[in-house]
Structure formats: C-alpha cells, structure tokens
XYZ file of C-alpha atoms in Angstrom:
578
model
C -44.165 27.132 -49.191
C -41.481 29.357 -50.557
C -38.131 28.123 -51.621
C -36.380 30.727 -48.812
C -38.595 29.054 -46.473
C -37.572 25.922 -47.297
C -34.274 26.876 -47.222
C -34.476 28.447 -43.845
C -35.874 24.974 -42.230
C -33.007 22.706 -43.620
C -30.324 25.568 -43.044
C -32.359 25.428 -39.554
C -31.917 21.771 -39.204
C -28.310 21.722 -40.363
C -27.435 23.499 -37.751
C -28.911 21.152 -35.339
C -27.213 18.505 -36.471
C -24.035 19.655 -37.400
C -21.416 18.453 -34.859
C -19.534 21.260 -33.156
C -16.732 20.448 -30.950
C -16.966 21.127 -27.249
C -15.555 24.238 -25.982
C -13.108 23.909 -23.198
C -13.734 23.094 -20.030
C -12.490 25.452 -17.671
C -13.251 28.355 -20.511
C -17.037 27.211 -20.292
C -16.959 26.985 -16.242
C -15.468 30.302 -15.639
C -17.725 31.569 -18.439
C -20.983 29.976 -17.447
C -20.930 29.016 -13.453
C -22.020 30.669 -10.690
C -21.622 29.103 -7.052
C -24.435 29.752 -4.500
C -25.531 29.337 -1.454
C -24.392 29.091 2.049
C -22.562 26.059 1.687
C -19.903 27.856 -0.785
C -17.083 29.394 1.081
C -16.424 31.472 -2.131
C -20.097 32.160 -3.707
C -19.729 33.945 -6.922
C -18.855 33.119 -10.252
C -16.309 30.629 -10.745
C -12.827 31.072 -10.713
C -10.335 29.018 -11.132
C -7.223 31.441 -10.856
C -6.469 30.513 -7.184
C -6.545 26.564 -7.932
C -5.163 26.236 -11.175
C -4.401 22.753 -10.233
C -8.220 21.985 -10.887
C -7.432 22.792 -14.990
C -5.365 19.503 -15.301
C -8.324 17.717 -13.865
C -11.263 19.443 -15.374
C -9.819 18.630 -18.927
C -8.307 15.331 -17.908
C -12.524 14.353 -17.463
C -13.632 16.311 -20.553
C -11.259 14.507 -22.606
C -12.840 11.420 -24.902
C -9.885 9.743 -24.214
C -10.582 9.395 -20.823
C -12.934 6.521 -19.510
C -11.951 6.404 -16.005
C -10.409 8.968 -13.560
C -9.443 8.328 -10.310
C -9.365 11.769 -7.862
C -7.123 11.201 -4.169
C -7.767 14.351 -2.587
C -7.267 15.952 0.504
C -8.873 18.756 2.545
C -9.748 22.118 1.075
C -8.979 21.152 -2.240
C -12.033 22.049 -4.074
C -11.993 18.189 -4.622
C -16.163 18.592 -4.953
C -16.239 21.120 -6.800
C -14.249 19.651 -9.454
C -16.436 17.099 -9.554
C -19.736 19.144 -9.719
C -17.959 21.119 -12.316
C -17.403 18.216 -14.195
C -21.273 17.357 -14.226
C -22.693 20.264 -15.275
C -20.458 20.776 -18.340
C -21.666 17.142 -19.355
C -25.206 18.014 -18.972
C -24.976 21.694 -21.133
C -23.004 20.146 -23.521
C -23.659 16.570 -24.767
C -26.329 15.615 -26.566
C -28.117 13.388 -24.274
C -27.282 10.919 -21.255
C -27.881 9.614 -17.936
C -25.544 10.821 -15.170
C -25.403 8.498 -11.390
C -23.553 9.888 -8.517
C -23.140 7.693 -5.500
C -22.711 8.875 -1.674
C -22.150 6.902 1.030
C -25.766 6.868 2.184
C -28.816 8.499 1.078
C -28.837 11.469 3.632
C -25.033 12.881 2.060
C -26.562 12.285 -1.084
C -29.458 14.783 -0.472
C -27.299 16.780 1.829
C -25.196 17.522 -1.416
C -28.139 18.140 -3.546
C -30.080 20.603 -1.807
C -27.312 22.937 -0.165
C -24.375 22.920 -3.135
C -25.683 21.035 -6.426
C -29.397 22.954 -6.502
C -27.940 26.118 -6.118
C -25.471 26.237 -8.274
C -28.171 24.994 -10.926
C -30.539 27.731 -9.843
C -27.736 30.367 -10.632
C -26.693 29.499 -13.796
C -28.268 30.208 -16.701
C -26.593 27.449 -18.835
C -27.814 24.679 -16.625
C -31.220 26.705 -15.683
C -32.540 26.643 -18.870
C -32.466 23.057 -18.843
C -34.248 22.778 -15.352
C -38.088 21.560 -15.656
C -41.145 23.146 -14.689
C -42.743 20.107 -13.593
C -41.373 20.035 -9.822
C -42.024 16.013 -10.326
C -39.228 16.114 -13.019
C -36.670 17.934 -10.727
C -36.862 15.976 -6.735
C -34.135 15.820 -4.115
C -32.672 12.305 -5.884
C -33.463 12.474 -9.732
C -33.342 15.398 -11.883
C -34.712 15.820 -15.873
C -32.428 18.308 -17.691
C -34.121 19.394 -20.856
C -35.486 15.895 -21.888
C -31.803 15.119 -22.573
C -30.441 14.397 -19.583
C -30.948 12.527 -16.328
C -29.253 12.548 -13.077
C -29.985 10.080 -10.019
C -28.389 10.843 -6.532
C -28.048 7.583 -4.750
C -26.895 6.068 -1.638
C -24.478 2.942 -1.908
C -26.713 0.785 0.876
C -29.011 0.623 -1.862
C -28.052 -2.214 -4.190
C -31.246 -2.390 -5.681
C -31.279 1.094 -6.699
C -27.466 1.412 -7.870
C -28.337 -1.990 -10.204
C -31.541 -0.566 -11.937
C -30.608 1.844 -14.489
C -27.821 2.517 -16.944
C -25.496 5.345 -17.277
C -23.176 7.477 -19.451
C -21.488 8.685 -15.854
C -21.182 6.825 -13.009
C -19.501 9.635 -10.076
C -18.557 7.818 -7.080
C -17.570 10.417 -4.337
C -15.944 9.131 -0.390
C -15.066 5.412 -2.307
C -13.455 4.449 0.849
C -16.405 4.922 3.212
C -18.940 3.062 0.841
C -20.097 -0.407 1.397
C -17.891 -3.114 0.302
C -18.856 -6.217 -1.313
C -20.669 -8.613 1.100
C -22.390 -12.321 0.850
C -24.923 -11.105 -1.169
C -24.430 -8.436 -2.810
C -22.057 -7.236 -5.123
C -20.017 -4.340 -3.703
C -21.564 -0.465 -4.181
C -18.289 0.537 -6.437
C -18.985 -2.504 -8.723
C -22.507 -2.227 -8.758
C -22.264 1.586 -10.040
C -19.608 1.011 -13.231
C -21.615 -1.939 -14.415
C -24.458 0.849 -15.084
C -21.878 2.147 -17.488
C -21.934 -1.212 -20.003
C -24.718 0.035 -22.108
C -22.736 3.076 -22.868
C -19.396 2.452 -25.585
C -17.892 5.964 -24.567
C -18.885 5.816 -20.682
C -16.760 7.952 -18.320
C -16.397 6.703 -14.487
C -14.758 8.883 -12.235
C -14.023 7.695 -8.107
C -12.848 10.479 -5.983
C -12.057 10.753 -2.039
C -9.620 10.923 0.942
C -7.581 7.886 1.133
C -7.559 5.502 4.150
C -5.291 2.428 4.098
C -3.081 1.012 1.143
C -5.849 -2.014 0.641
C -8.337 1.118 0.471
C -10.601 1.315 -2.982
C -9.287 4.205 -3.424
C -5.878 4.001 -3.279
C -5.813 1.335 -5.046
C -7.911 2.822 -8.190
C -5.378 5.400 -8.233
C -2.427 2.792 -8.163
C -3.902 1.290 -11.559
C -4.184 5.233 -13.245
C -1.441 6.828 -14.404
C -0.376 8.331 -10.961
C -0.150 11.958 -11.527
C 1.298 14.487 -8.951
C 1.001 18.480 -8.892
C 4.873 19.599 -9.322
C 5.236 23.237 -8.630
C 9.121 25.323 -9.498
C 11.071 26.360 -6.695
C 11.437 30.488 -6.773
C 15.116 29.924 -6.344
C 16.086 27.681 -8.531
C 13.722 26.357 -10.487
C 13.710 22.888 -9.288
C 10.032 20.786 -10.123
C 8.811 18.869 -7.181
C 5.851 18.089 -5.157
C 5.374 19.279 -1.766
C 5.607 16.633 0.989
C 5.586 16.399 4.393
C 9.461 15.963 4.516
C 9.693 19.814 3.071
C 8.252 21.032 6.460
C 10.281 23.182 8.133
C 9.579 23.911 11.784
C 12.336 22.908 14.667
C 12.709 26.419 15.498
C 9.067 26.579 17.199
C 9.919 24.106 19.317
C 9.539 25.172 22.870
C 10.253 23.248 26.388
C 8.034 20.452 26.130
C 6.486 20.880 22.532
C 6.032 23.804 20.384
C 4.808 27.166 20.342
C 1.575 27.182 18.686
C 1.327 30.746 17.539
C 5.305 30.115 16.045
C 4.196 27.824 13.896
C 1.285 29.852 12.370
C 3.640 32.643 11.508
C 7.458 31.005 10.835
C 6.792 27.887 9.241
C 8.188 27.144 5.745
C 9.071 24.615 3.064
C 12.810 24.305 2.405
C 13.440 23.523 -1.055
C 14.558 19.738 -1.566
C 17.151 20.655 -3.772
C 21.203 19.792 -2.397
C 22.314 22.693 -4.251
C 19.469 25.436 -3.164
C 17.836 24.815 0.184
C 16.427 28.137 0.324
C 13.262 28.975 2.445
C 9.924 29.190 0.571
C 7.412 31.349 2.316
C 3.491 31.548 1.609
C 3.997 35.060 -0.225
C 5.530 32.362 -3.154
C 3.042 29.834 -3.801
C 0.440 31.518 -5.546
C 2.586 32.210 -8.297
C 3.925 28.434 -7.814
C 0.800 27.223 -7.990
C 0.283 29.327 -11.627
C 3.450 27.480 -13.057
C 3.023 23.984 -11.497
C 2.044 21.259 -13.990
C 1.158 17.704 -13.284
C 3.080 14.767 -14.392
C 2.218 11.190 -14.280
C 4.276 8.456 -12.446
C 3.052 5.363 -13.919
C 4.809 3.562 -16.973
C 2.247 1.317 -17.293
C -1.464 2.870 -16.534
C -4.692 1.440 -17.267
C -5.532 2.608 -20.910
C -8.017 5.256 -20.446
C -7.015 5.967 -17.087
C -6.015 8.996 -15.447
C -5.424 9.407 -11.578
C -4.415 12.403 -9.843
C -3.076 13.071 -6.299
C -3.799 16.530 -4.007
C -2.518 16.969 -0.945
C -3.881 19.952 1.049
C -0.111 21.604 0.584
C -0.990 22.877 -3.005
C -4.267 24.565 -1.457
C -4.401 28.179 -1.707
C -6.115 28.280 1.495
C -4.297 25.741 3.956
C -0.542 27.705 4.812
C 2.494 25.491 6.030
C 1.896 26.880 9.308
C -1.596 25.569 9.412
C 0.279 22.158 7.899
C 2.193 22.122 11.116
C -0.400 23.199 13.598
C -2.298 19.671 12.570
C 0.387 17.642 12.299
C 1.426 18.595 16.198
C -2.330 18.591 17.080
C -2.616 14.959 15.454
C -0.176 13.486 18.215
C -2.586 14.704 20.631
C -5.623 12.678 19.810
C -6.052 9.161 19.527
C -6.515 8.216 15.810
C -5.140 11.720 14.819
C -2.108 10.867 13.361
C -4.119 9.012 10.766
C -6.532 11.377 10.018
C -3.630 13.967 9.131
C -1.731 11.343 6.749
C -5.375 11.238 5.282
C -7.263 14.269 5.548
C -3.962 16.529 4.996
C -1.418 14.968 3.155
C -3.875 12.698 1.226
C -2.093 9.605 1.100
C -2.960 6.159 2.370
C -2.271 5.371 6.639
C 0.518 2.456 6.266
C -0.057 -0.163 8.868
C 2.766 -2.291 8.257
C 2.457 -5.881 9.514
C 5.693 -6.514 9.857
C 6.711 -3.769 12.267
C 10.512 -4.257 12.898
C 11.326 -3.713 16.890
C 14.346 -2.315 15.281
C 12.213 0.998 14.561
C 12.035 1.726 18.359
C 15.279 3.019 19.314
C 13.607 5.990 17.519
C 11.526 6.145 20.150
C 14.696 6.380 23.017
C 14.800 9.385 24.920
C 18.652 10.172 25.401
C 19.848 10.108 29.243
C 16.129 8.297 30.172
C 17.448 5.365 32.427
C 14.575 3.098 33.307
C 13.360 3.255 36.629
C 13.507 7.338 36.537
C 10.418 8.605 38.074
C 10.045 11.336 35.544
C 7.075 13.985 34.540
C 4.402 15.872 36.842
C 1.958 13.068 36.381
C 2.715 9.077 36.672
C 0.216 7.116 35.368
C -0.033 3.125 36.419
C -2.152 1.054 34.601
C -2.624 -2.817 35.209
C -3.326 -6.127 32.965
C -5.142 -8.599 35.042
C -4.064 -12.007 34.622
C -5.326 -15.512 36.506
C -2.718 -15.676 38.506
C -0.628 -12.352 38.118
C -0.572 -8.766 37.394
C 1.142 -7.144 34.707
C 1.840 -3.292 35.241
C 3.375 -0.432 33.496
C 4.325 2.759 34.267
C 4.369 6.120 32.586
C 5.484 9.882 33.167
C 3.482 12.814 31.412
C 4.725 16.225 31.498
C 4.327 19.323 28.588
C 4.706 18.017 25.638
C 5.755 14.705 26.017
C 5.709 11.119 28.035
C 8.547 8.638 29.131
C 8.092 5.087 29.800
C 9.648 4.533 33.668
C 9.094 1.066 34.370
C 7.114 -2.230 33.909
C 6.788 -5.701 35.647
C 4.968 -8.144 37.008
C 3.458 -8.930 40.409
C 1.176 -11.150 42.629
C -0.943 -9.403 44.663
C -2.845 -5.972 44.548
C -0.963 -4.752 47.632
C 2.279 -4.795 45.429
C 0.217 -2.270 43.067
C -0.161 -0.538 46.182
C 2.877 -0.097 47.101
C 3.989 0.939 43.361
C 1.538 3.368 43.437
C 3.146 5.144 46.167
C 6.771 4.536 45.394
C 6.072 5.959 41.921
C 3.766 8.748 43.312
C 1.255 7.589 40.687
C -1.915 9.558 40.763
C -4.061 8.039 38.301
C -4.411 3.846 38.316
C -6.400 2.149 35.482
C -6.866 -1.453 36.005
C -8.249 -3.673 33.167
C -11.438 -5.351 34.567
C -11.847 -7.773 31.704
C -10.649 -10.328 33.755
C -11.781 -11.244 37.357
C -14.109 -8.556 37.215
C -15.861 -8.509 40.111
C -12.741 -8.965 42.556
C -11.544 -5.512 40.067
C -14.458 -3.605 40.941
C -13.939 -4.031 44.546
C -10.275 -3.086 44.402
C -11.264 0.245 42.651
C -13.665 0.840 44.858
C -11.801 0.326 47.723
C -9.360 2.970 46.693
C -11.612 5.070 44.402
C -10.030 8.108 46.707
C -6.743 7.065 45.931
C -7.385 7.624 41.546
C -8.262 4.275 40.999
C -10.566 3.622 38.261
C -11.808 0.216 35.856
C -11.087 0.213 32.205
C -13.200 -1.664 29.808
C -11.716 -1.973 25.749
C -13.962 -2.679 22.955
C -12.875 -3.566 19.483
C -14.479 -0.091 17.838
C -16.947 2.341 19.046
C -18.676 5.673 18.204
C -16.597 7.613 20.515
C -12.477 7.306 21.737
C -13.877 7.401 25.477
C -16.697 7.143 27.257
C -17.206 6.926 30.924
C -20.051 4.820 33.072
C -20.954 5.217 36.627
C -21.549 1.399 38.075
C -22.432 -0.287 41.274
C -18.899 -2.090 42.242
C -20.655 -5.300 44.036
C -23.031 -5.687 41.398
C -21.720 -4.726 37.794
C -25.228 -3.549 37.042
C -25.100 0.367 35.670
C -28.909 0.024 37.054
C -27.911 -0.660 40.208
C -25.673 1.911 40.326
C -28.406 4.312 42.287
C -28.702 2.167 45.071
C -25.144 3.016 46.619
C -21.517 4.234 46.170
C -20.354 4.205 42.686
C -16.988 3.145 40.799
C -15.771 4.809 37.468
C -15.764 2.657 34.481
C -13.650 3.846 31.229
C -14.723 2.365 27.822
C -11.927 2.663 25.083
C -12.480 2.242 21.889
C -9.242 -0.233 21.014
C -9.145 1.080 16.955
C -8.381 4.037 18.117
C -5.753 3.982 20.770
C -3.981 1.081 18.375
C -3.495 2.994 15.879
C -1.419 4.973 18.226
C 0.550 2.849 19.542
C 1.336 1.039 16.325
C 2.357 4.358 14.945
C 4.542 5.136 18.192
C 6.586 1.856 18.418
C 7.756 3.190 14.528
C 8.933 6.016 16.350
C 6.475 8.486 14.499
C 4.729 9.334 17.517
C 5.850 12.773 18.533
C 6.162 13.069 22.526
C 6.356 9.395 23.174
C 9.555 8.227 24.372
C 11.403 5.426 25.831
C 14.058 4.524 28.069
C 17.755 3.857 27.099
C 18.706 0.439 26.193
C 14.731 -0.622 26.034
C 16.284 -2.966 23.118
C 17.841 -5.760 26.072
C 14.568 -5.421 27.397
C 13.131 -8.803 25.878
C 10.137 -8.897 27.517
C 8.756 -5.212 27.087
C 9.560 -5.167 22.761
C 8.519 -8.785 22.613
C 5.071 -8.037 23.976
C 4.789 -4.243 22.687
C 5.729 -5.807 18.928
C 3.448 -9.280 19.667
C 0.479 -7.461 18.072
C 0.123 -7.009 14.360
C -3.185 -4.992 12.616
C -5.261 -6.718 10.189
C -7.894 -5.039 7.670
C -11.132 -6.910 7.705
C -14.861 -6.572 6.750
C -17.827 -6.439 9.291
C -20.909 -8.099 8.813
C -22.386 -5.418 7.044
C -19.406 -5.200 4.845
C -17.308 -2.705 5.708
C -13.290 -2.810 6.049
C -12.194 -2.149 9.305
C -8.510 -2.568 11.186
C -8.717 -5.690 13.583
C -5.824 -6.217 16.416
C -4.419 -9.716 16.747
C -1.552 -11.030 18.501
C 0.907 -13.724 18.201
C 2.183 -13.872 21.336
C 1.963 -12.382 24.870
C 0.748 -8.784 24.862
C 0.549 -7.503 27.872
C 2.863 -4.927 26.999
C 0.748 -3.532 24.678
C -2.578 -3.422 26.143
C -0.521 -1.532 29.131
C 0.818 1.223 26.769
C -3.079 1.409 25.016
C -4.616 1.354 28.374
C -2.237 4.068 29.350
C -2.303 6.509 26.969
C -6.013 5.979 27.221
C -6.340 6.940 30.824
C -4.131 9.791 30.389
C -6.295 10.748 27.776
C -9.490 10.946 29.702
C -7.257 12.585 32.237
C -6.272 15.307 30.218
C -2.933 14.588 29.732
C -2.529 14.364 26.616
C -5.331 15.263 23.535
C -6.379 18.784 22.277
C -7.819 19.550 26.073
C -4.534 18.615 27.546
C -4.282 20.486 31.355
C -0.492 21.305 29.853
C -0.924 24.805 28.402
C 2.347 25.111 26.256
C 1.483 23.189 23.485
C-alpha cells in the first residue's frame, strides 16, 4: 500500500473523528426541514420568520448548558413543532443516543408519529438518510436512525415500558394530562427523567398547556428561570408582554353583550405605558414580534434550567379580535372560562380556596333591587331538603342574568305558586333527595316546564338528558308509560363557573344591590371551597367540598345548568346578539 494511500485513510479517519461544533439550530432547521403532510397547516420548508419567538427556544434546547427546559404554551403556538424541531436536529447531529418521547396514552403517541413526525422524516433529506431499510427497524413506536440513534414513542399508562430503557432525551409533551403518581407506581413524569441517569449530559424537556397552579407543569416552569416573550411598543418603545389586561374592547359592547363581528375587526391592545397609551393594531405585530426578545423572571432558577411562557397573543395567527371573540364565548360554556385562561392565555386556572365574599359586590348589578322580576326567561330551580325546600330564582335575557330572589319553603304548592308569581318557565328540582315523591311532582306538572336534575361529581359530557318512568325510577321502564325528563350535570363543570362568578369574573352574571346584608345567600354561595385531588387511577382532579350549608350554591349550579340545557346561555344560546 502506497504512502498517499495511507495517507488518504488516516486523513479519512481524522476527519471522522475530529470534533466539529454544531451548527445553529434554527440555521440547520430552516436549511434542512421540510414539513409534510396533511396535518401541517403550513407544509413546506421551514420557516421560522413568522414565529421568531421559536429562535429563543430552539437554541435555549441546543445549548449544552441546558439540561432541562420547561415549555408553557398555549394554542397555535407552534409549541409541537418546536419540539419536533428540537428532535430531529439531535438525531442529524450528535454522535449517537437514545431519544423517549412520552404522550398521554399510546394512541396520541402514534397519532403524532404517523401524521406529523413520519412525514416530516420522509421529506427531509438530512433525517432520510438516516431512515432504515429494514421496515422492522423503523415501526409506529421505535425508530433506528442510522445505527446511531434510537427513538421510542410511548404512552405514560405504561410504567413498565417508560422504566425499561435509558435515554439521552426524555420529551414529555401534555405533562398535565399524564398519569400522576399512584400506590404503585411511580408517577409517568418521574418514571421518564430517571431514563436520563445513565446519561452525564442528558437533556429533559416537559412542554404543555397549563391547568391549575398545583399542575406539573406549572410548577416545572416555576423552578426554571421563568422567561416571558417581551415585544416594543411602535410608539414608544416600551418592552412588555402582552396580557389579557392590554385588551381593548368596550366599544363592541352592544345591548346585552357584544357585537361579535366588532370584535373581529376593532379590537386592539392599548399600550400599558402611563405616558403612551396608544392603540396597537394587528398591521404592528409582525414587526413586534421580529424585535421582541425574551427575558427571564427568576433570580434564583434551577441550574440548568430554562422555562419559557407563550401565550397565544404573540401568535402570528391568533388576532386580538379572535382573543376577544373566545374570551366572550368562554362565559358562555360551562368550564369555558378555564379553558381560555389555559388554552389562550397559557397560564394556570387559579382556584383560590379562600374566596373572599368581599369579591362579590363585583358581581352587583347597579339599580337591581332584589325581588325585581327581571329578563325574558325566569328560571326556578329547587334544593330538596327533609323537611324544606330551598329555591332560587334567576332572570336571563341577551347577554346577561340577574339573581331576583331566593328562600325557603314547606310545601311544593309554595313552588307553585312562585312559579307563577315569578312567571318562571323552566323549574329544575334536585331529585337527590326524596326521589321518588320528586319524580311525581315533575311529572305532575311536566306541562308546566318542570323537569328532575341529577349532579354527578365529573362526567364525559356538561349535560346529558334521560327519559325515565316517574313511578318507577327505572330508565327500562320508561317504555311502559308517560315519561319525566331527567338532567345529568356534570358538577366540575358548572363549579368552576360559579366559583369563577362569585370573584366577579363571570361576564353576564350579576347580582342584586346590597346582596352583602344578605347573610344567608353569601354564607351558603361562599360555604363551598374546591380541592385538587387524585382518582383512583391517579389522576388530579378538582373536588367540591363544603363547610357549611350550601344550598345556595347548588341553586346557582343547578341554575345555570338548566338554563344551559335550555339554551339560555352557552354557544347555542336562543339570544341572537351575542
């Protein structure tokens, strides 16, 4: 062998071995990425000009610093994406590892892999050429990348599976809506970063839409270093981060709510300085968005740790009239006013314990005396007790709902004669209690809008509705003869509500003047307090207890629950201007 071929090899092997630093991250993506598929709402190759907030996280992960990052995100945010693009730039350009990302359950987890991951491998080149021929080395739920690499897809309800094999980088996406730790098992979250131990220079990154403070997490992102997108004003230059409080839409309103089509087209963010205060419109934020920068909040981080916060106002594609469009929609729907602190403003639902009745004189409607028949439907619902009934009364009209009256009473023919004095068309009486002596009251006056109401701790839907035989309680029966209504409600839901309404954050949902003398009404509306706790298969979950009488609030839950199957209020409502 000649000495240029010898040469050749070692100059051959020198190369090999010779280190050579990473390129950058978002360079290489935009350079080597193509998205595909029918699942990508921008297929193509990558771009990251219209989210330039993505950059700050993209090299936040690449960095070696790093060894944990901690993603809050909210809707249409590219939150996935980042974290796919994070992935494949490990796979094309370290040496060698073993990559786990963890779903929720095993179906997301192929979901993903099939209509977004696959795809994007398929169409480009720098992760192709890595693909195997052997279709054995390349399934659904573990992929071989050029004998170097290894990826494994799993669902967290598999313990067994998340403990068996180490990994360079553990990617943990939805935290909140994995399994938590239970009796005998170690929780899915823990199970994945102790894969990392075998690894000194391990990365673990958790991403996902917040729920509740106590959330995973929110918490994760609480120990990081707490960074927030800060964009300029145009005006005056001012940094800050757009928030909920920047909203600017009053001047939609309309008699009994707002003006839907308004809000798409007028809505703007004011900025927050004193000394500016000028309008910023959706033909700014682009170039906002180009000269924001993100800046960490927390003195004292986790070493290592970097956490970052997006709320859907820094998306390119979610305007601050679509911002205000949801947040009116949410008061409509039981639950909704959570999902749009979550899903749109991504931050964590606060379900204060200590609610102060204080809070609900922001819940007084001015000039509302109580007693005021008011709204073009009354709805009467009724607790049943042993040796009473409790009843409360409520006006709906566009937009909005007053509280009239409450009390207590003896006999169903006083409930009767409220009815009528109140012009109430729709009674919902709680059949919980003395169930059988309910049914036949409904059914004696099922002509008259009577119907039974039956509340369940959680459930699959906010409503549902059952047909059932009144004299025997049997929804078998219920063929033989006349029929009575029964209304399930799913209690989570419709708490929620009313825990957020007694803050006064409930738009539409008012009470009379002076409610704060009323003892008994606050006293009972404030007796019940949320508390987060796990199921038995170990998931969190916000339980109801009281500490007191609550008659009060089951009246304003079963309430707003009967005027929502009676489409009264809720994105069906029968009251068009809204």
């Amino acid at each position: 062998m000649t000495t240029a071929v010898y040469r050749a090899i070692w100059a051959e092997i020198a190369n090999l071995v010779a280190y050579r630093p990473k390129p950058d991250i978002c360079d290489w993506a935009e350079r080597e990425i193509v998205l595909q598929g029918p699942n990508e709402a921008r297929p193509g190759p990558l771009s990251l000009d219209l989210t330039p907030y993505a950059r700050g996280i993209l090299r936040a992960a690449a960095d070696d610093a790093t060894t944990d990052l901690t993603l809050v995100a909210a809707t249409q945010v590219i939150k996935t994406t980042i974290l796919r693009l994070v992935l494949a730039y490990e796979i094309a350009n370290t040496a060698s590892g073993s990559a786990l990302w963890v779903w929720p359950n095993e179906k997301s987890a192929k979901n993903f892999s099939k209509g977004r991951w696959q795809p994007m491998v398929t169409a480009s080149s720098a992760l192709f050429q890595l693909r195997p021929r052997d279709t054995d080395e390349f399934t659904n739920l573990r992929q071989n990348f050029g004998g170097r690499w290894v990826l494994r897809l799993e669902g967290s309800g598999s313990p067994a599976n998340l403990a068996s094999e180490p990994a360079s980088l553990v990617i943990i996406d939805e935290v909140d809506k994995l399994a938590e730790e239970t009796e005998r098992e170690a929780g899915a979250v823990l199970l994945a970063d102790e894969r990392t131990k075998s690894y000194p220079r391990a990365k673990r990154i958790k991403a996902g839409t917040p729920t509740l403070e106590t959330g995973p997490i929110w918490q994760s992102f609480l120990k990081g270093s707490m960074e927030y997108f800060f964009v300029p004003c145009p005006h005056c230059g001012l940094f800050f981060t757009p928030k909920q409080a920047h909203l600017v839409f009053d001047h939609c309103k309309i008699e009994g709510g707002y003006d839907l089509q308004k809000l798409k087209r007028e809505v703007f963010l004011r900025c927050p300085s004193d000394a500016c205060q000028q309008p910023i419109r959706e033909s700014h934020k682009q170039k906002m968005l180009l000269c924001g920068e993100w800046r960490a909040t927390n003195p004292n981080p986790q070493p290592g740790h970097r956490s970052f916060q997006l709320p859907s106002f820094v998306s390119p594609f979610v305007s601050a009239g679509t911002m205000a469009i949801q947040w009116v929609l949410s008061h409509k729907t039981p639950g909704g006013l959570q999902n749009y602190v979550n899903s749109w403003l991504g931050e964590p639902w606060n379900f204060s314990v200590d609610s102060d009745p204080g809070e609900l004189a922001r819940a007084i409607k001015p000039g509302h005396v109580r007693g005021t028949v008011w709204g073009d439907f009354v709805v009467l619902t009724v607790d049943v007790q042993r040796t009473e009934l409790h009843w409360l009364a409520r006006g709906y009209g566009a937009g909005e709902s007053r509280l009239i009256n409450h009390g207590t009473v003896g006999t169903i023919e006083e409930i009767d004669d409220l009815q009528q004095k109140l012009g109430a068309k729709f009674v919902g009486i709680d059949s919980g209690f003395r169930t059988t002596e309910v049914y036949q009251w409904v059914y004696a006056r099922r002509a008259k809008g009577w119907i039974a109401l039956k509340g369940w701790q959680r459930g699959k839907n906010i409503t549902w509705t059952q047909r059932i035989n009144p004299f025997f309680g049997d929804a078998r029966r219920a063929a033989s003869g006349a029929t009575i209504k029964l209304l399930h409600i799913n209690n989570q839901a419709f708490d929620t509500d009313i825990f957020a309404a007694r803050r006064g954050e409930m738009e539409g949902w008012f009470v009379y003047e002076k409610v704060g003398n009323d003892r008994i009404y606050v006293s009972e509306l404030f007796a019940v307090y949320p508390r987060l706790e796990k199921d038995s298969y170990g998931f969190q979950h916000l339980v109801s207890y009281s500490k007191g009488d609550e008659h009060r609030f089951d009246l304003e839950r079963y309430n707003r629950a009967v005027a929502y199957d009676a489409r009264l209020v809720g994105p069906r409502s029968r009251f068009h201007s809204t």
